């Protein structure tokens, strides 16, 4: 895992540098740049997608391409719009997902029909190409605990339909909504659960194992099915559509780097379902790094020679204490912290530069102020993950959309505190300043802003703490930071990995809050601290 | 130039001012001689504060003219005008983030005068402070009465010849108020700035002012010295006001 993380972080840094370089120094001709551009390989945030993407990445590297890895992009919506807009060149997708979630067409049973359909439609509508399938299907698998199966004599989904009213289901939000998910199960099998709870990918298996729910949706190639000794119920009416895994390739790659397409196609029809299940188990159950899984698999398939970097391979992480784990991973964690802080600092700085003038302008504009502030406040109510997903079709993936999203979130607290700080600045002092001949500019600079400073700083402090928290979600759109171990850990149900991101993030939030608290006190002159305390006392007495 | 008489510091002629539906001032005319102190007396809403604020153009009248030392105030930049007129609000309006000395030096600094610190010291001494001990203190360390004296010093620090006082002692306890009233009387006797004093306290007006203007619903009922008001109140309202003040005495 450590190698996996480190390579991702360093590559993310490199790609950031390249990105900045390409903006600042456009000296290479466009055609040259297109041909030399790294192939951007992405994945969705779950184990199998990580492994497949790493297989893509390594075979490309072996065939001489430079690769930029962007694992764990939000979900289908984020990953697909990224490949469609050309920000990402290739990621592993499933034909059934393409048919239902992207094309919004009814389920279809025959795998070849589905593949033909999505191939034709994706090319015609989005100029995105499906490479020939990799050789296995990963369809939905409805799983129960062994004891539940025994108690209700469950072997098939038809059996489950009978027992469903007395069972509680924990299903992914995706599955609850999709036509080939719960609604389809209802009409095909007459399935009606006693209760249905939406559960995240990461906690599903634990929830089932601990008895919090009785039924979950999984994937047929999941390594966890073996780990928790679960029973997968047979789809006796063949309801679930085929989900053949295949590489989904951007128009840019097809046009500029046909060699990369050829390299990726070498993997077509080489992975069967048994192989995939084993690879998933190595990742999800044994915790082997994705990089080493992919390397040994490519060697086993005879696609690459066995000579490269075998010394570092297949080292399964020793199960030490959490502290020693953190210590062993201090390098990548430190760069994640730095990157996290950079995201927050840049977004916050941009927020300050826009929000303070905006707050001052709103004070000047008078009646427009409240509606504008309310509108900015509405931004705050958009769930972070939704805002990030919304950014992808507009700005792509990576650092920029994350910065824009964090910047948007920083606006409200700063605009609000600037506006109310300046507006509510001691009205008697402001009145006297005006009556004695200060100009509006002098009043603003010498009276209202200094008096508003404590309020303003506390707004900035709030914005900073929000940004530190929200930035953990930026990993879902490939921006890196402390969210990366969290996202990966969630995808792999690896608590230690989650904590290795979550604890530093929490500590960072506390540290930022404390630091800005000190700044706030240091920059507030003593008489204002006194005045604030006095106002507070007045309020309490009233 | 308007036809101001010699020695007239302030002339208000036919001033009207509306606040939306409310007629705050209706055809108000008033002349204040140089060095004179005129008190504007009336209930809240009578228009006395509105009239005061028209003088230094915190408000602009809808019609009518106001001249200060013979110059129409509309021909002067309001900021310049205000710097030349001392002003003391009810709460002092001391800037809480500045020391006492910096507060008092406000107008001299704005006008880029020489020796602003010296001016502040002299102004503080003129209201009875030991400038060395109070200059570096913060406003929140002062009592209400001290703040009003600082505000008074600030209003005089640039050598202003016209002083506008808006209920300057209204928020003080009785003892402090009477002390400050005597202090203001001493200042007036030594430097004789032309003064317009807004107050709802007729006794304060009679004690401090040479003449009293009684306002009611935006109109001036009578302008006269205390003896004339007692002897010949122009309206029943003025008579009643005096009766109340005398009972209270």
Coordinates of N, CA and C in Angstrom, one line a residue, chain A residues 286-392:
Chain A
X286 N -5.3 -9.5 1.8 CA -3.9 -9.6 2.3 C -3.3 -8.2 2.4
X287 N -3.9 -7.2 1.7 CA -3.3 -5.9 1.8 C -2.0 -5.7 1.0
X288 N -1.9 -6.5 -0.1 CA -0.7 -6.4 -0.9 C -0.8 -5.1 -1.8
X289 N 0.3 -4.4 -2.0 CA 0.2 -3.2 -2.8 C -0.2 -3.4 -4.2
X290 N -1.0 -2.5 -4.7 CA -1.6 -2.6 -6.1 C -0.4 -2.8 -7.1
X291 N 0.6 -2.0 -6.9 CA 1.7 -2.0 -7.8 C 2.3 -3.4 -8.0
X292 N 2.5 -4.1 -6.8 CA 3.1 -5.4 -6.9 C 2.1 -6.4 -7.4
X293 N 0.9 -6.3 -7.1 CA -0.1 -7.2 -7.7 C -0.1 -7.1 -9.2
X294 N -0.1 -5.9 -9.7 CA -0.2 -5.7 -11.1 C 1.1 -6.2 -11.8
X295 N 2.2 -6.0 -11.2 CA 3.5 -6.4 -11.8 C 3.6 -7.9 -11.9
X296 N 3.2 -8.6 -10.8 CA 3.4 -10.0 -10.9 C 2.3 -10.6 -11.8
X297 N 1.2 -10.0 -11.9 CA 0.1 -10.5 -12.8 C 0.6 -10.3 -14.3
X298 N 1.1 -9.2 -14.6 CA 1.6 -8.9 -16.0 C 2.7 -9.9 -16.3
X299 N 3.5 -10.3 -15.3 CA 4.6 -11.3 -15.6 C 4.0 -12.6 -15.8
X300 N 3.0 -13.0 -14.9 CA 2.3 -14.3 -15.0 C 1.6 -14.4 -16.4
X301 N 1.1 -13.3 -16.9 CA 0.4 -13.4 -18.2 C 1.5 -13.4 -19.4
X302 N 2.7 -13.2 -19.0 CA 3.8 -13.2 -20.0 C 3.8 -11.9 -20.9
X303 N 3.1 -10.9 -20.3 CA 3.1 -9.6 -21.1 C 4.4 -8.8 -20.9
X304 N 5.0 -9.0 -19.7 CA 6.3 -8.3 -19.5 C 7.3 -9.3 -19.0
X305 N 8.6 -8.9 -19.1 CA 9.6 -9.8 -18.6 C 9.7 -9.8 -17.0
X306 N 10.3 -10.8 -16.4 CA 10.3 -10.9 -15.0 C 11.5 -10.2 -14.3
X307 N 12.2 -9.3 -15.1 CA 13.5 -8.8 -14.6 C 13.3 -7.5 -13.8
X308 N 12.3 -6.8 -14.0 CA 12.3 -5.4 -13.5 C 11.9 -5.3 -12.0
X309 N 12.7 -4.7 -11.3 CA 12.5 -4.3 -9.9 C 11.8 -5.3 -9.0
X310 N 12.2 -6.6 -9.2 CA 11.6 -7.7 -8.5 C 11.9 -7.6 -7.0
X311 N 13.0 -7.0 -6.6 CA 13.4 -6.9 -5.2 C 12.4 -6.3 -4.3
X312 N 11.7 -5.3 -4.8 CA 10.7 -4.5 -4.0 C 9.3 -5.1 -4.0
X313 N 9.2 -6.3 -4.6 CA 7.8 -6.8 -4.9 C 7.2 -7.6 -3.7
X314 N 5.9 -7.6 -3.8 CA 5.1 -8.6 -3.0 C 5.4 -8.6 -1.5
X315 N 5.9 -7.4 -1.0 CA 6.1 -7.4 0.5 C 4.8 -7.0 1.1
X316 N 4.2 -8.0 1.7 CA 2.9 -7.7 2.4 C 3.3 -6.9 3.7
X317 N 2.5 -5.9 4.0 CA 2.8 -5.0 5.1 C 2.7 -5.8 6.4
X318 N 3.7 -5.6 7.3 CA 3.7 -6.3 8.6 C 2.6 -5.6 9.4
X319 N 2.0 -6.4 10.3 CA 0.9 -5.8 11.1 C 1.5 -5.3 12.4
X320 N 2.0 -4.0 12.3 CA 2.6 -3.4 13.5 C 1.5 -2.5 14.2
X321 N 2.0 -1.8 15.2 CA 1.0 -0.8 15.8 C 0.7 0.3 14.8
X322 N -0.3 1.0 15.2 CA -0.7 2.1 14.3 C 0.4 3.2 14.2
X323 N 1.0 3.4 15.4 CA 2.1 4.4 15.4 C 3.2 4.0 14.5
X324 N 3.6 2.7 14.6 CA 4.7 2.3 13.7 C 4.3 2.4 12.3
X325 N 3.0 2.1 12.0 CA 2.6 2.2 10.6 C 2.7 3.7 10.2
X326 N 2.3 4.6 11.0 CA 2.3 6.0 10.6 C 3.8 6.4 10.4
X327 N 4.7 5.9 11.3 CA 6.1 6.3 11.2 C 6.7 5.7 9.9
X328 N 6.3 4.5 9.6 CA 6.8 3.9 8.4 C 6.4 4.7 7.2
X329 N 5.2 5.3 7.3 CA 4.7 6.0 6.1 C 4.8 7.5 6.2
X330 N 5.8 7.9 7.0 CA 5.9 9.4 7.3 C 6.2 10.2 6.1
X331 N 7.0 9.6 5.2 CA 7.3 10.3 3.9 C 6.1 10.7 3.1
X332 N 5.3 9.7 2.7 CA 4.1 10.1 1.9 C 3.1 10.9 2.7
X333 N 3.0 10.6 4.0 CA 2.1 11.3 4.8 C 2.4 12.8 4.9
X334 N 3.7 13.0 5.0 CA 4.2 14.4 5.1 C 3.9 15.1 3.8
X335 N 4.1 14.4 2.7 CA 3.8 15.2 1.4 C 2.3 15.3 1.2
X336 N 1.5 14.4 1.8 CA 0.1 14.5 1.7 C -0.4 15.7 2.6
X337 N 0.3 15.9 3.7 CA 0.0 17.0 4.6 C 0.3 18.3 3.9
X338 N 1.5 18.4 3.3 CA 2.0 19.6 2.6 C 1.0 19.9 1.5
X339 N 0.6 18.9 0.7 CA -0.2 19.1 -0.4 C -1.6 19.6 0.1
X340 N -2.1 19.0 1.1 CA -3.4 19.4 1.7 C -3.3 20.8 2.1
X341 N -2.2 21.2 2.8 CA -2.1 22.6 3.3 C -2.0 23.6 2.1
X342 N -1.4 23.1 1.0 CA -1.2 24.0 -0.1 C -2.6 24.2 -0.7
X343 N -3.4 23.1 -0.9 CA -4.7 23.3 -1.4 C -5.5 24.3 -0.6
X344 N -5.5 24.1 0.7 CA -6.2 25.0 1.6 C -5.7 26.4 1.5
X345 N -4.4 26.6 1.5 CA -3.8 27.9 1.6 C -4.1 28.7 0.3
X346 N -4.0 28.0 -0.8 CA -4.2 28.7 -2.1 C -5.7 29.1 -2.2
X347 N -6.6 28.1 -1.9 CA -8.0 28.4 -2.0 C -8.4 29.5 -1.0
X348 N -7.9 29.5 0.2 CA -8.2 30.4 1.2 C -7.7 31.8 0.8
X349 N -6.5 31.9 0.3 CA -6.0 33.1 -0.1 C -6.8 33.8 -1.2
X350 N -7.2 32.9 -2.2 CA -8.0 33.4 -3.3 C -9.4 33.9 -2.7
X351 N -9.9 33.1 -1.7 CA -11.1 33.4 -1.1 C -11.1 34.8 -0.4
X352 N -10.0 35.0 0.3 CA -9.8 36.3 1.0 C -9.7 37.4 0.0
X353 N -9.0 37.2 -1.1 CA -8.8 38.3 -2.0 C -10.1 38.7 -2.7
X354 N -11.0 37.7 -2.8 CA -12.3 38.0 -3.5 C -13.3 38.5 -2.4
X355 N -13.4 37.7 -1.3 CA -14.5 37.9 -0.3 C -14.4 39.2 0.4
X356 N -13.2 39.7 0.8 CA -13.1 40.9 1.6 C -13.6 42.1 0.7
X357 N -13.0 42.3 -0.5 CA -13.6 43.4 -1.3 C -15.1 43.2 -1.6
X358 N -15.5 42.0 -1.8 CA -16.9 41.8 -2.0 C -17.8 42.2 -0.8
X359 N -17.3 41.8 0.4 CA -18.0 42.2 1.6 C -18.1 43.7 1.7
X360 N -17.0 44.4 1.4 CA -16.9 45.8 1.5 C -17.8 46.4 0.5
X361 N -17.8 45.9 -0.7 CA -18.7 46.4 -1.8 C -20.2 46.2 -1.4
X362 N -20.5 45.1 -0.8 CA -21.9 44.9 -0.4 C -22.3 45.9 0.7
X363 N -21.4 46.2 1.6 CA -21.7 47.2 2.6 C -22.0 48.6 1.9
X364 N -21.2 48.8 0.8 CA -21.4 50.1 0.1 C -22.7 50.0 -0.7
X365 N -23.0 48.8 -1.3 CA -24.2 48.6 -2.2 C -25.5 48.6 -1.4
X366 N -25.4 48.4 -0.1 CA -26.6 48.5 0.7 C -27.6 47.4 0.5
X367 N -28.7 47.7 -0.3 CA -29.8 46.8 -0.3 C -29.5 45.5 -1.0
X368 N -28.5 45.5 -1.9 CA -28.2 44.3 -2.6 C -27.5 43.3 -1.7
X369 N -27.1 43.8 -0.6 CA -26.2 42.9 0.3 C -26.8 41.6 0.7
X370 N -28.0 41.7 1.4 CA -28.5 40.5 2.0 C -28.8 39.4 0.9
X371 N -29.5 39.8 -0.2 CA -29.7 38.8 -1.2 C -28.5 38.1 -1.8
X372 N -27.4 38.9 -2.0 CA -26.2 38.4 -2.5 C -25.6 37.4 -1.5
X373 N -25.6 37.9 -0.2 CA -25.0 37.0 0.8 C -25.7 35.7 1.0
X374 N -27.1 35.8 0.9 CA -27.9 34.6 0.9 C -27.6 33.7 -0.2
X375 N -27.4 34.3 -1.4 CA -27.0 33.4 -2.6 C -25.7 32.7 -2.4
X376 N -24.7 33.4 -1.8 CA -23.4 32.8 -1.6 C -23.6 31.8 -0.5
X377 N -24.5 32.0 0.5 CA -24.7 31.1 1.5 C -25.3 29.8 1.0
X378 N -26.1 29.9 -0.1 CA -26.7 28.7 -0.7 C -25.6 27.8 -1.2
X379 N -24.5 28.3 -1.7 CA -23.4 27.5 -2.1 C -22.9 26.6 -1.0
X380 N -23.0 27.2 0.2 CA -22.5 26.4 1.4 C -23.4 25.2 1.7
X381 N -24.6 25.2 1.2 CA -25.5 24.1 1.5 C -25.4 23.0 0.5
X382 N -24.7 23.2 -0.6 CA -24.4 22.1 -1.6 C -23.4 21.2 -0.9
X383 N -23.8 19.9 -0.8 CA -22.9 18.9 -0.2 C -21.6 19.0 -1.0
X384 N -20.5 18.9 -0.3 CA -19.1 19.0 -0.9 C -18.9 18.1 -2.0
X385 N -19.3 16.8 -1.8 CA -19.0 15.8 -2.8 C -19.8 16.1 -4.1
X386 N -21.0 16.7 -3.9 CA -21.8 17.1 -5.1 C -21.2 18.2 -5.8
X387 N -20.7 19.2 -5.1 CA -20.1 20.4 -5.7 C -18.8 19.9 -6.4
X388 N -18.1 19.0 -5.8 CA -16.8 18.5 -6.5 C -17.2 17.8 -7.8
X389 N -18.2 17.0 -7.7 CA -18.7 16.2 -8.9 C -19.1 17.2 -10.0
X390 N -19.8 18.3 -9.6 CA -20.3 19.3 -10.5 C -19.2 20.0 -11.2
X391 N -18.0 20.1 -10.5 CA -16.8 20.8 -11.1 C -16.2 20.0 -12.3
X392 N -16.4 18.6 -12.3 CA -15.6 17.8 -13.2 C -15.9 18.1 -14.7

